[in-house]
Amino acid sequence: MIEIRLKAELEAIATTGLTRRRRVLESPCGRIAAVDGREMLNFASNDYLGLAGNAEIAQAMAAGATQWGAGSGASHLVSGHLAPHEALEKEIAAFTGFPRALTFSTGYLANLAVTPTLAGRGDAVFADKLNHASLIDAMQLAKANGADVQRYPHNDMAALEKMLAASPAAHKIIVTDAVFSMDGDLAPLPLIFALAERYDAWLVIDDAHGFGVLGPHGKGSLGHFNLPASPHILLMGTLGKAAGVGGAFVAGSETAIEYLLQKGRSYIFTTAAPPAVACALSKSLELIRQGDALRANLMARITQLRDGLAALPLRLLPSLTAIQPLIVGDNEATLKLSSALWERGLWVPAIRPPTVPKGTARLRISVSAAHTEADISRLIGALKELA
Ligand SMILES: *Cc1c(COP(=O)(O)O)cnc(C)c1O
């Protein structure tokens, strides 16, 4: 009986204290989250620029729904590609500097479309060990398509170069997060790009946490490192984090994007996102482009937090980004600290293995441009008292 097996596994999860539960928010995503009738200061979302609850974007979505209806009605290649989708693609291409872009309903689907479509038998894929789960799943699909998939130790350029040099593959693809989601650190993209050029490889970059946050105008990690929109780069960005709405894009050369459009299964076999989402995203892109004040506030809050926590006995990982991980180590101690913060009205999630390596359980503090100086002071004060 499948039912019996599932129950046993759920019980096993419960006995190891790893059962996950969802908190129900009774308010829109923002610096304050209403939960169980309480007002929690929110350090748990990926809404880095505070745009998820932005009124102009919500209005663009409402106006979009009025004009274009609720749903797209079909996949992009059948009849679901409406004018707002087309406009958004062009705006993203112009913003990122690539010749062309394709939009997806989620970043997960975008990642599933890229590597498994580009890499098959005779090809090799080289992936950072700390890549996001969606990229790991994409690697499984690439493997099923016959690609040789190798994982290199986190940001280890010597190991990556050795693998590239030793591989006899016809086509090579390097896949990396630009900002690692549990550590907040950056991939050394200029070095990886140089290796990609030296070994005639393509470079697939997942900029889920850099887009909107890093670089001039929030163009992301490529802008941060001043890297070109090279035909050897495919840039993926998500639109549900800093962009505050939902969805994702892949930008690249005319040929690469046309190929994904023709062959990417997770692009082809799914209904296009509601057109109103595209309308909201066009507005969000505009706010990101003009969002220097938001980014300046975000960076000031990050600096304030890092300075404030410097003397703490716990280690704050070296991160320039909105993701600020505070390493506790022990699973139970991490949970306790997270609960104690919760009691004080501060929502900071505990991240434990297997999401992160054993012995590195942590608080994952997400800073947002919506946070005030007083908000960060409150968190620093509580952590000083509890840690
Ligand atoms: C969140 C995330 C994704 C998935 O994006 P969704 O739009 O949430 O599906 C992919 N890659 C990374 C690095 C992420 O953090």
Tab-separated table of C-alpha atoms and ligand atoms in Angstrom:
chain	number	residue	atom	x	y	z
A	1	MET	CA	0.000	0.000	0.000
A	2	ILE	CA	1.456	3.298	-1.063
A	3	GLU	CA	-0.555	5.107	1.620
A	4	ILE	CA	1.164	3.118	4.386
A	5	ARG	CA	4.622	3.792	3.009
A	6	LEU	CA	3.932	7.516	2.708
A	7	LYS	CA	2.656	7.664	6.288
A	8	ALA	CA	5.772	5.893	7.540
A	9	GLU	CA	8.008	8.331	5.692
A	10	LEU	CA	6.089	11.323	7.019
A	11	GLU	CA	6.476	9.938	10.536
A	12	ALA	CA	10.200	9.492	9.975
A	13	ILE	CA	10.429	13.141	8.875
A	14	ALA	CA	8.511	14.152	12.012
A	15	THR	CA	10.745	12.191	14.392
A	16	THR	CA	13.853	13.891	12.999
A	17	GLY	CA	12.189	17.259	13.602
A	18	LEU	CA	12.253	18.118	9.900
A	19	THR	CA	8.536	18.460	9.225
A	20	ARG	CA	8.010	21.737	7.400
A	21	ARG	CA	4.971	23.861	7.868
A	22	ARG	CA	3.650	26.906	6.171
A	23	ARG	CA	2.816	30.128	7.921
A	24	VAL	CA	-0.315	31.784	6.611
A	25	LEU	CA	0.153	35.500	5.977
A	26	GLU	CA	-2.854	37.700	6.531
A	27	SER	CA	-1.196	40.666	4.816
A	28	PRO	CA	0.569	41.342	1.513
A	29	CYS	CA	4.285	40.612	1.306
A	30	GLY	CA	6.142	43.537	2.856
A	31	ARG	CA	8.389	44.560	5.742
A	32	ILE	CA	5.594	43.631	8.138
A	33	ALA	CA	3.856	40.276	7.836
A	34	ALA	CA	0.628	39.665	9.731
A	35	VAL	CA	0.721	36.077	11.000
A	36	ASP	CA	-1.591	34.520	13.626
A	37	GLY	CA	-2.888	37.987	14.447
A	38	ARG	CA	0.631	39.280	15.144
A	39	GLU	CA	2.735	41.771	13.225
A	40	MET	CA	6.075	40.210	12.402
A	41	LEU	CA	9.050	42.125	11.064
A	42	ASN	CA	9.819	40.159	7.923
A	43	PHE	CA	13.394	39.002	7.204
A	44	ALA	CA	12.188	35.904	5.394
A	45	SER	CA	11.163	37.008	1.902
A	46	ASN	CA	13.179	37.459	-1.294
A	47	ASP	CA	11.412	40.744	-1.946
A	48	TYR	CA	14.752	42.569	-1.913
A	49	LEU	CA	13.517	45.871	-3.300
A	50	GLY	CA	10.161	45.834	-1.525
A	51	LEU	CA	8.297	45.726	-4.847
A	52	ALA	CA	5.983	42.768	-4.105
A	53	GLY	CA	3.501	45.052	-2.388
A	54	ASN	CA	4.183	48.084	-4.600
A	55	ALA	CA	0.957	49.901	-5.470
A	56	GLU	CA	2.016	51.001	-8.985
A	57	ILE	CA	2.844	47.431	-9.951
A	58	ALA	CA	-0.417	46.144	-8.458
A	59	GLN	CA	-2.280	48.823	-10.437
A	60	ALA	CA	-0.477	47.800	-13.638
A	61	MET	CA	-1.564	44.229	-12.962
A	62	ALA	CA	-5.175	45.265	-12.312
A	63	ALA	CA	-5.257	47.427	-15.437
A	64	GLY	CA	-3.681	44.556	-17.372
A	65	ALA	CA	-6.384	42.173	-16.184
A	66	THR	CA	-9.088	44.646	-17.169
A	67	GLN	CA	-7.657	45.041	-20.664
A	68	TRP	CA	-6.360	41.510	-21.322
A	69	GLY	CA	-8.489	39.295	-19.114
A	70	ALA	CA	-7.445	36.796	-16.500
A	71	GLY	CA	-5.715	34.060	-18.444
A	72	SER	CA	-3.565	33.559	-21.535
A	73	GLY	CA	-5.624	30.555	-22.621
A	74	ALA	CA	-2.824	28.455	-24.100
A	75	SER	CA	0.903	27.912	-24.297
A	76	HIS	CA	3.036	30.555	-26.035
A	77	LEU	CA	3.446	28.523	-29.226
A	78	VAL	CA	-0.250	27.768	-29.613
A	79	SER	CA	-2.239	30.949	-28.949
A	80	GLY	CA	-1.188	32.166	-25.501
A	81	HIS	CA	1.476	34.684	-26.549
A	82	LEU	CA	-0.259	38.030	-26.086
A	83	ALA	CA	1.018	41.528	-26.808
A	84	PRO	CA	2.049	42.169	-23.142
A	85	HIS	CA	4.224	39.004	-23.231
A	86	GLU	CA	5.869	40.143	-26.467
A	87	ALA	CA	6.458	43.639	-25.099
A	88	LEU	CA	7.993	42.264	-21.893
A	89	GLU	CA	10.431	40.049	-23.823
A	90	LYS	CA	11.626	43.058	-25.810
A	91	GLU	CA	11.993	45.155	-22.645
A	92	ILE	CA	14.012	42.453	-20.902
A	93	ALA	CA	16.284	42.024	-23.928
A	94	ALA	CA	16.887	45.779	-24.070
A	95	PHE	CA	17.455	45.974	-20.302
A	96	THR	CA	19.906	43.076	-20.111
A	97	GLY	CA	21.654	44.018	-23.358
A	98	PHE	CA	21.142	40.621	-24.991
A	99	PRO	CA	19.679	40.346	-28.509
A	100	ARG	CA	16.661	38.356	-27.346
A	101	ALA	CA	14.818	37.048	-24.282
A	102	LEU	CA	12.157	34.471	-23.533
A	103	THR	CA	9.867	34.571	-20.494
A	104	PHE	CA	8.728	31.661	-18.331
A	105	SER	CA	6.104	31.262	-15.610
A	106	THR	CA	8.747	30.402	-13.003
A	107	GLY	CA	12.499	30.265	-12.615
A	108	TYR	CA	12.255	26.561	-11.968
A	109	LEU	CA	10.748	26.045	-15.415
A	110	ALA	CA	13.300	28.367	-17.009
A	111	ASN	CA	16.194	26.364	-15.576
A	112	LEU	CA	14.594	23.102	-16.689
A	113	ALA	CA	14.394	24.509	-20.224
A	114	VAL	CA	17.978	25.669	-20.625
A	115	THR	CA	20.639	23.063	-19.926
A	116	PRO	CA	18.695	19.879	-20.759
A	117	THR	CA	17.715	21.420	-24.109
A	118	LEU	CA	21.216	22.578	-25.006
A	119	ALA	CA	23.153	19.533	-23.763
A	120	GLY	CA	22.675	15.975	-24.975
A	121	ARG	CA	24.750	12.961	-25.941
A	122	GLY	CA	28.406	13.809	-26.458
A	123	ASP	CA	28.112	17.097	-24.565
A	124	ALA	CA	29.392	17.904	-21.088
A	125	VAL	CA	27.939	20.093	-18.360
A	126	PHE	CA	29.973	21.493	-15.465
A	127	ALA	CA	27.966	22.657	-12.473
A	128	ASP	CA	28.880	24.271	-9.157
A	129	LYS	CA	28.100	21.967	-6.225
A	130	LEU	CA	26.083	24.665	-4.430
A	131	ASN	CA	23.830	25.466	-7.383
A	132	HIS	CA	20.121	25.923	-6.706
A	133	ALA	CA	17.863	22.851	-6.553
A	134	SER	CA	16.203	23.793	-9.852
A	135	LEU	CA	19.605	23.662	-11.586
A	136	ILE	CA	20.348	20.338	-9.924
A	137	ASP	CA	17.091	18.965	-11.318
A	138	ALA	CA	18.000	20.416	-14.707
A	139	MET	CA	21.299	18.490	-14.487
A	140	GLN	CA	19.358	15.262	-13.905
A	141	LEU	CA	17.370	15.926	-17.079
A	142	ALA	CA	20.551	16.737	-19.023
A	143	LYS	CA	21.993	13.449	-17.805
A	144	ALA	CA	18.864	11.617	-18.932
A	145	ASN	CA	19.406	13.221	-22.349
A	146	GLY	CA	22.869	11.658	-22.458
A	147	ALA	CA	25.044	14.580	-21.355
A	148	ASP	CA	28.065	13.995	-19.141
A	149	VAL	CA	27.312	16.036	-16.007
A	150	GLN	CA	30.125	16.913	-13.624
A	151	ARG	CA	29.926	18.973	-10.454
A	152	TYR	CA	32.868	21.047	-9.267
A	153	PRO	CA	33.513	22.129	-5.656
A	154	HIS	CA	31.941	25.498	-4.857
A	155	ASN	CA	33.658	28.327	-6.772
A	156	ASP	CA	36.773	26.151	-7.265
A	157	MET	CA	38.229	27.514	-10.502
A	158	ALA	CA	41.211	25.146	-10.525
A	159	ALA	CA	38.884	22.140	-10.300
A	160	LEU	CA	36.623	23.556	-13.003
A	161	GLU	CA	39.569	24.172	-15.328
A	162	LYS	CA	40.869	20.617	-14.776
A	163	MET	CA	37.461	19.195	-15.680
A	164	LEU	CA	37.168	21.389	-18.775
A	165	ALA	CA	40.670	20.472	-19.921
A	166	ALA	CA	40.097	16.745	-19.404
A	167	SER	CA	36.703	16.590	-21.100
A	168	PRO	CA	36.593	15.276	-24.674
A	169	ALA	CA	33.011	16.544	-25.096
A	170	ALA	CA	32.013	18.191	-28.357
A	171	HIS	CA	30.167	20.978	-26.564
A	172	LYS	CA	30.772	22.193	-23.033
A	173	ILE	CA	28.417	24.158	-20.826
A	174	ILE	CA	29.247	25.683	-17.447
A	175	VAL	CA	26.277	26.292	-15.151
A	176	THR	CA	26.389	28.455	-12.052
A	177	ASP	CA	24.317	30.550	-9.703
A	178	ALA	CA	25.578	34.138	-9.818
A	179	VAL	CA	24.593	34.711	-6.167
A	180	PHE	CA	24.355	31.522	-4.132
A	181	SER	CA	20.996	31.344	-2.461
A	182	MET	CA	21.979	29.982	0.967
A	183	ASP	CA	25.373	31.719	1.301
A	184	GLY	CA	24.813	35.039	-0.436
A	185	ASP	CA	28.280	34.914	-1.995
A	186	LEU	CA	29.017	35.594	-5.667
A	187	ALA	CA	30.405	33.255	-8.285
A	188	PRO	CA	33.699	34.612	-9.691
A	189	LEU	CA	31.975	35.282	-13.020
A	190	PRO	CA	34.922	37.037	-14.722
A	191	LEU	CA	37.125	33.984	-14.059
A	192	ILE	CA	34.401	31.567	-15.127
A	193	PHE	CA	33.769	33.608	-18.275
A	194	ALA	CA	37.505	33.538	-19.086
A	195	LEU	CA	37.501	29.739	-18.712
A	196	ALA	CA	34.396	29.525	-20.890
A	197	GLU	CA	36.202	31.470	-23.623
A	198	ARG	CA	39.426	29.487	-23.272
A	199	TYR	CA	37.621	26.138	-23.564
A	200	ASP	CA	35.003	27.302	-26.055
A	201	ALA	CA	32.234	26.554	-23.554
A	202	TRP	CA	28.877	28.219	-23.027
A	203	LEU	CA	28.116	29.803	-19.700
A	204	VAL	CA	24.649	29.551	-18.154
A	205	ILE	CA	24.173	32.026	-15.297
A	206	ASP	CA	21.287	31.885	-12.828
A	207	ASP	CA	20.950	35.446	-11.524
A	208	ALA	CA	17.875	34.884	-9.349
A	209	HIS	CA	19.322	36.910	-6.471
A	210	GLY	CA	21.400	39.421	-8.423
A	211	PHE	CA	18.806	40.689	-10.886
A	212	GLY	CA	17.373	44.007	-9.714
A	213	VAL	CA	19.844	44.220	-6.851
A	214	LEU	CA	23.377	44.308	-8.242
A	215	GLY	CA	25.036	46.353	-10.953
A	216	PRO	CA	24.116	49.675	-12.571
A	217	HIS	CA	20.311	50.083	-12.787
A	218	GLY	CA	19.973	46.696	-11.069
A	219	LYS	CA	20.942	44.878	-14.261
A	220	GLY	CA	22.371	42.135	-12.110
A	221	SER	CA	25.579	40.224	-11.708
A	222	LEU	CA	26.847	40.748	-15.259
A	223	GLY	CA	26.555	44.487	-14.726
A	224	HIS	CA	28.209	44.182	-11.319
A	225	PHE	CA	31.247	42.532	-12.923
A	226	ASN	CA	31.034	44.639	-16.077
A	227	LEU	CA	30.781	41.513	-18.248
A	228	PRO	CA	29.471	41.735	-21.823
A	229	ALA	CA	26.266	40.210	-23.180
A	230	SER	CA	28.417	37.643	-24.944
A	231	PRO	CA	26.942	35.121	-27.380
A	232	HIS	CA	28.519	32.478	-25.120
A	233	ILE	CA	26.364	33.526	-22.167
A	234	LEU	CA	22.790	32.563	-21.379
A	235	LEU	CA	21.448	34.686	-18.554
A	236	MET	CA	18.527	33.473	-16.492
A	237	GLY	CA	16.821	35.814	-14.058
A	238	THR	CA	13.794	35.311	-11.857
A	239	LEU	CA	11.027	37.865	-11.613
A	240	GLY	CA	9.473	36.818	-8.312
A	241	LYS	CA	12.321	38.021	-6.094
A	242	ALA	CA	13.637	41.580	-6.495
A	243	ALA	CA	11.145	42.171	-9.333
A	244	GLY	CA	8.366	41.409	-6.853
A	245	VAL	CA	5.923	39.685	-9.199
A	246	GLY	CA	6.663	36.191	-10.509
A	247	GLY	CA	8.098	34.409	-13.509
A	248	ALA	CA	11.529	34.350	-15.069
A	249	PHE	CA	13.462	35.059	-18.239
A	250	VAL	CA	16.312	33.642	-20.219
A	251	ALA	CA	18.294	36.108	-22.326
A	252	GLY	CA	20.921	35.279	-24.907
A	253	SER	CA	21.823	35.276	-28.560
A	254	GLU	CA	19.156	35.230	-31.250
A	255	THR	CA	20.091	31.624	-32.080
A	256	ALA	CA	20.162	30.323	-28.515
A	257	ILE	CA	16.795	31.847	-27.687
A	258	GLU	CA	15.197	30.668	-30.928
A	259	TYR	CA	16.495	27.164	-30.161
A	260	LEU	CA	14.952	27.221	-26.650
A	261	LEU	CA	11.678	28.453	-28.118
A	262	GLN	CA	11.648	25.582	-30.647
A	263	LYS	CA	12.870	22.821	-28.335
A	264	GLY	CA	12.606	23.742	-24.650
A	265	ARG	CA	9.980	21.357	-23.290
A	266	SER	CA	9.243	23.374	-20.153
A	267	TYR	CA	8.700	26.401	-22.394
A	268	ILE	CA	6.531	24.632	-24.936
A	269	PHE	CA	4.309	22.382	-22.846
A	270	THR	CA	2.930	24.827	-20.320
A	271	THR	CA	0.313	27.567	-20.397
A	272	ALA	CA	1.712	31.073	-20.791
A	273	ALA	CA	1.527	33.199	-17.635
A	274	PRO	CA	-1.516	35.486	-17.374
A	275	PRO	CA	-0.964	38.593	-19.529
A	276	ALA	CA	-1.622	40.807	-16.493
A	277	VAL	CA	1.525	39.335	-14.936
A	278	ALA	CA	3.479	40.564	-17.953
A	279	CYS	CA	1.873	44.015	-17.551
A	280	ALA	CA	2.923	44.073	-13.887
A	281	LEU	CA	6.441	43.004	-14.836
A	282	SER	CA	6.803	45.786	-17.401
A	283	LYS	CA	6.047	48.273	-14.624
A	284	SER	CA	8.391	46.456	-12.258
A	285	LEU	CA	11.236	46.623	-14.812
A	286	GLU	CA	10.704	50.356	-15.061
A	287	LEU	CA	10.895	50.710	-11.262
A	288	ILE	CA	14.016	48.522	-11.134
A	289	ARG	CA	15.699	50.618	-13.831
A	290	GLN	CA	14.954	53.798	-11.874
A	291	GLY	CA	15.532	52.110	-8.523
A	292	ASP	CA	18.881	53.558	-7.473
A	293	ALA	CA	17.343	54.977	-4.293
A	294	LEU	CA	15.913	51.552	-3.396
A	295	ARG	CA	19.260	49.880	-4.006
A	296	ALA	CA	21.094	52.559	-2.011
A	297	ASN	CA	18.771	51.954	0.938
A	298	LEU	CA	19.192	48.185	0.608
A	299	MET	CA	22.998	48.505	0.606
A	300	ALA	CA	22.898	50.877	3.594
A	301	ARG	CA	20.761	48.383	5.551
A	302	ILE	CA	23.101	45.515	4.613
A	303	THR	CA	26.123	47.509	5.828
A	304	GLN	CA	24.277	48.475	9.009
A	305	LEU	CA	23.441	44.824	9.708
A	306	ARG	CA	26.968	43.601	9.020
A	307	ASP	CA	28.540	46.310	11.177
A	308	GLY	CA	26.028	45.650	13.943
A	309	LEU	CA	26.637	41.910	13.994
A	310	ALA	CA	30.433	42.033	13.622
A	311	ALA	CA	31.081	41.521	17.333
A	312	LEU	CA	28.621	38.632	17.670
A	313	PRO	CA	30.070	35.206	18.619
A	314	LEU	CA	28.236	33.773	15.573
A	315	ARG	CA	29.804	33.960	12.125
A	316	LEU	CA	28.152	36.088	9.463
A	317	LEU	CA	29.187	34.759	6.042
A	318	PRO	CA	31.000	37.291	3.835
A	319	SER	CA	28.134	38.449	1.610
A	320	LEU	CA	27.650	41.712	-0.282
A	321	THR	CA	24.109	40.787	-1.177
A	322	ALA	CA	20.686	40.892	0.436
A	323	ILE	CA	21.183	37.321	1.651
A	324	GLN	CA	22.985	37.499	5.002
A	325	PRO	CA	23.535	34.056	6.525
A	326	LEU	CA	24.386	33.830	10.221
A	327	ILE	CA	25.993	30.454	10.919
A	328	VAL	CA	24.906	28.774	14.162
A	329	GLY	CA	26.066	25.241	13.331
A	330	ASP	CA	23.852	23.034	15.463
A	331	ASN	CA	20.341	22.293	14.115
A	332	GLU	CA	18.553	22.567	17.444
A	333	ALA	CA	20.370	25.737	18.462
A	334	THR	CA	19.452	27.316	15.120
A	335	LEU	CA	15.779	26.447	15.555
A	336	LYS	CA	15.834	27.798	19.103
A	337	LEU	CA	17.370	31.072	18.021
A	338	SER	CA	14.843	31.417	15.213
A	339	SER	CA	11.958	30.736	17.664
A	340	ALA	CA	13.318	33.196	20.197
A	341	LEU	CA	13.436	35.861	17.482
A	342	TRP	CA	9.896	34.903	16.467
A	343	GLU	CA	8.766	35.453	20.060
A	344	ARG	CA	10.182	38.958	19.765
A	345	GLY	CA	8.246	39.625	16.572
A	346	LEU	CA	11.190	39.020	14.228
A	347	TRP	CA	10.751	36.517	11.405
A	348	VAL	CA	14.129	35.051	10.438
A	349	PRO	CA	14.036	31.538	8.980
A	350	ALA	CA	16.303	28.721	10.185
A	351	ILE	CA	17.925	26.781	7.344
A	352	ARG	CA	19.109	23.285	8.160
A	353	PRO	CA	20.638	20.302	6.377
A	354	PRO	CA	20.016	18.897	3.829
A	355	THR	CA	19.401	22.377	2.370
A	356	VAL	CA	22.886	23.359	3.646
A	357	PRO	CA	25.901	21.160	4.568
A	358	LYS	CA	25.845	19.346	7.926
A	359	GLY	CA	27.077	21.432	10.839
A	360	THR	CA	26.303	24.730	9.079
A	361	ALA	CA	22.678	25.293	10.109
A	362	ARG	CA	22.026	28.991	9.923
A	363	LEU	CA	19.667	31.896	10.103
A	364	ARG	CA	19.076	33.221	6.609
A	365	ILE	CA	18.501	36.929	7.077
A	366	SER	CA	16.977	38.565	3.997
A	367	VAL	CA	17.430	42.292	3.919
A	368	SER	CA	15.064	44.449	1.878
A	369	ALA	CA	15.029	48.023	0.672
A	370	ALA	CA	11.721	48.243	2.551
A	371	HIS	CA	13.490	47.833	5.909
A	372	THR	CA	14.163	50.954	7.930
A	373	GLU	CA	17.224	51.736	9.999
A	374	ALA	CA	15.125	51.065	13.116
A	375	ASP	CA	14.091	47.626	11.785
A	376	ILE	CA	17.705	46.544	11.374
A	377	SER	CA	18.599	47.980	14.806
A	378	ARG	CA	15.807	45.905	16.317
A	379	LEU	CA	17.178	42.728	14.756
A	380	ILE	CA	20.743	43.537	15.823
A	381	GLY	CA	19.580	44.236	19.379
A	382	ALA	CA	17.678	40.963	19.625
A	383	LEU	CA	20.550	38.910	18.193
A	384	LYS	CA	23.037	40.527	20.573
A	385	GLU	CA	20.812	39.609	23.464
A	386	LEU	CA	20.146	36.025	22.338
A	387	ALA	CA	23.333	34.815	20.659
B	1	LIG	C1	14.295	31.053	-6.533
B	1	LIG	C2	15.331	30.495	-7.422
B	1	LIG	C3	14.992	29.821	-8.595
B	1	LIG	C4	13.576	29.478	-8.950
B	1	LIG	O1	12.868	30.580	-9.331
B	1	LIG	P1	11.274	30.588	-9.156
B	1	LIG	O2	10.821	31.689	-10.001
B	1	LIG	O3	11.028	30.785	-7.702
B	1	LIG	O4	10.795	29.249	-9.636
B	1	LIG	C5	16.014	29.430	-9.416
B	1	LIG	N1	17.305	29.647	-9.098
B	1	LIG	C6	17.665	30.258	-7.957
B	1	LIG	C7	19.105	30.479	-7.658
B	1	LIG	C8	16.689	30.693	-7.076
B	1	LIG	O5	17.039	31.279	-5.939
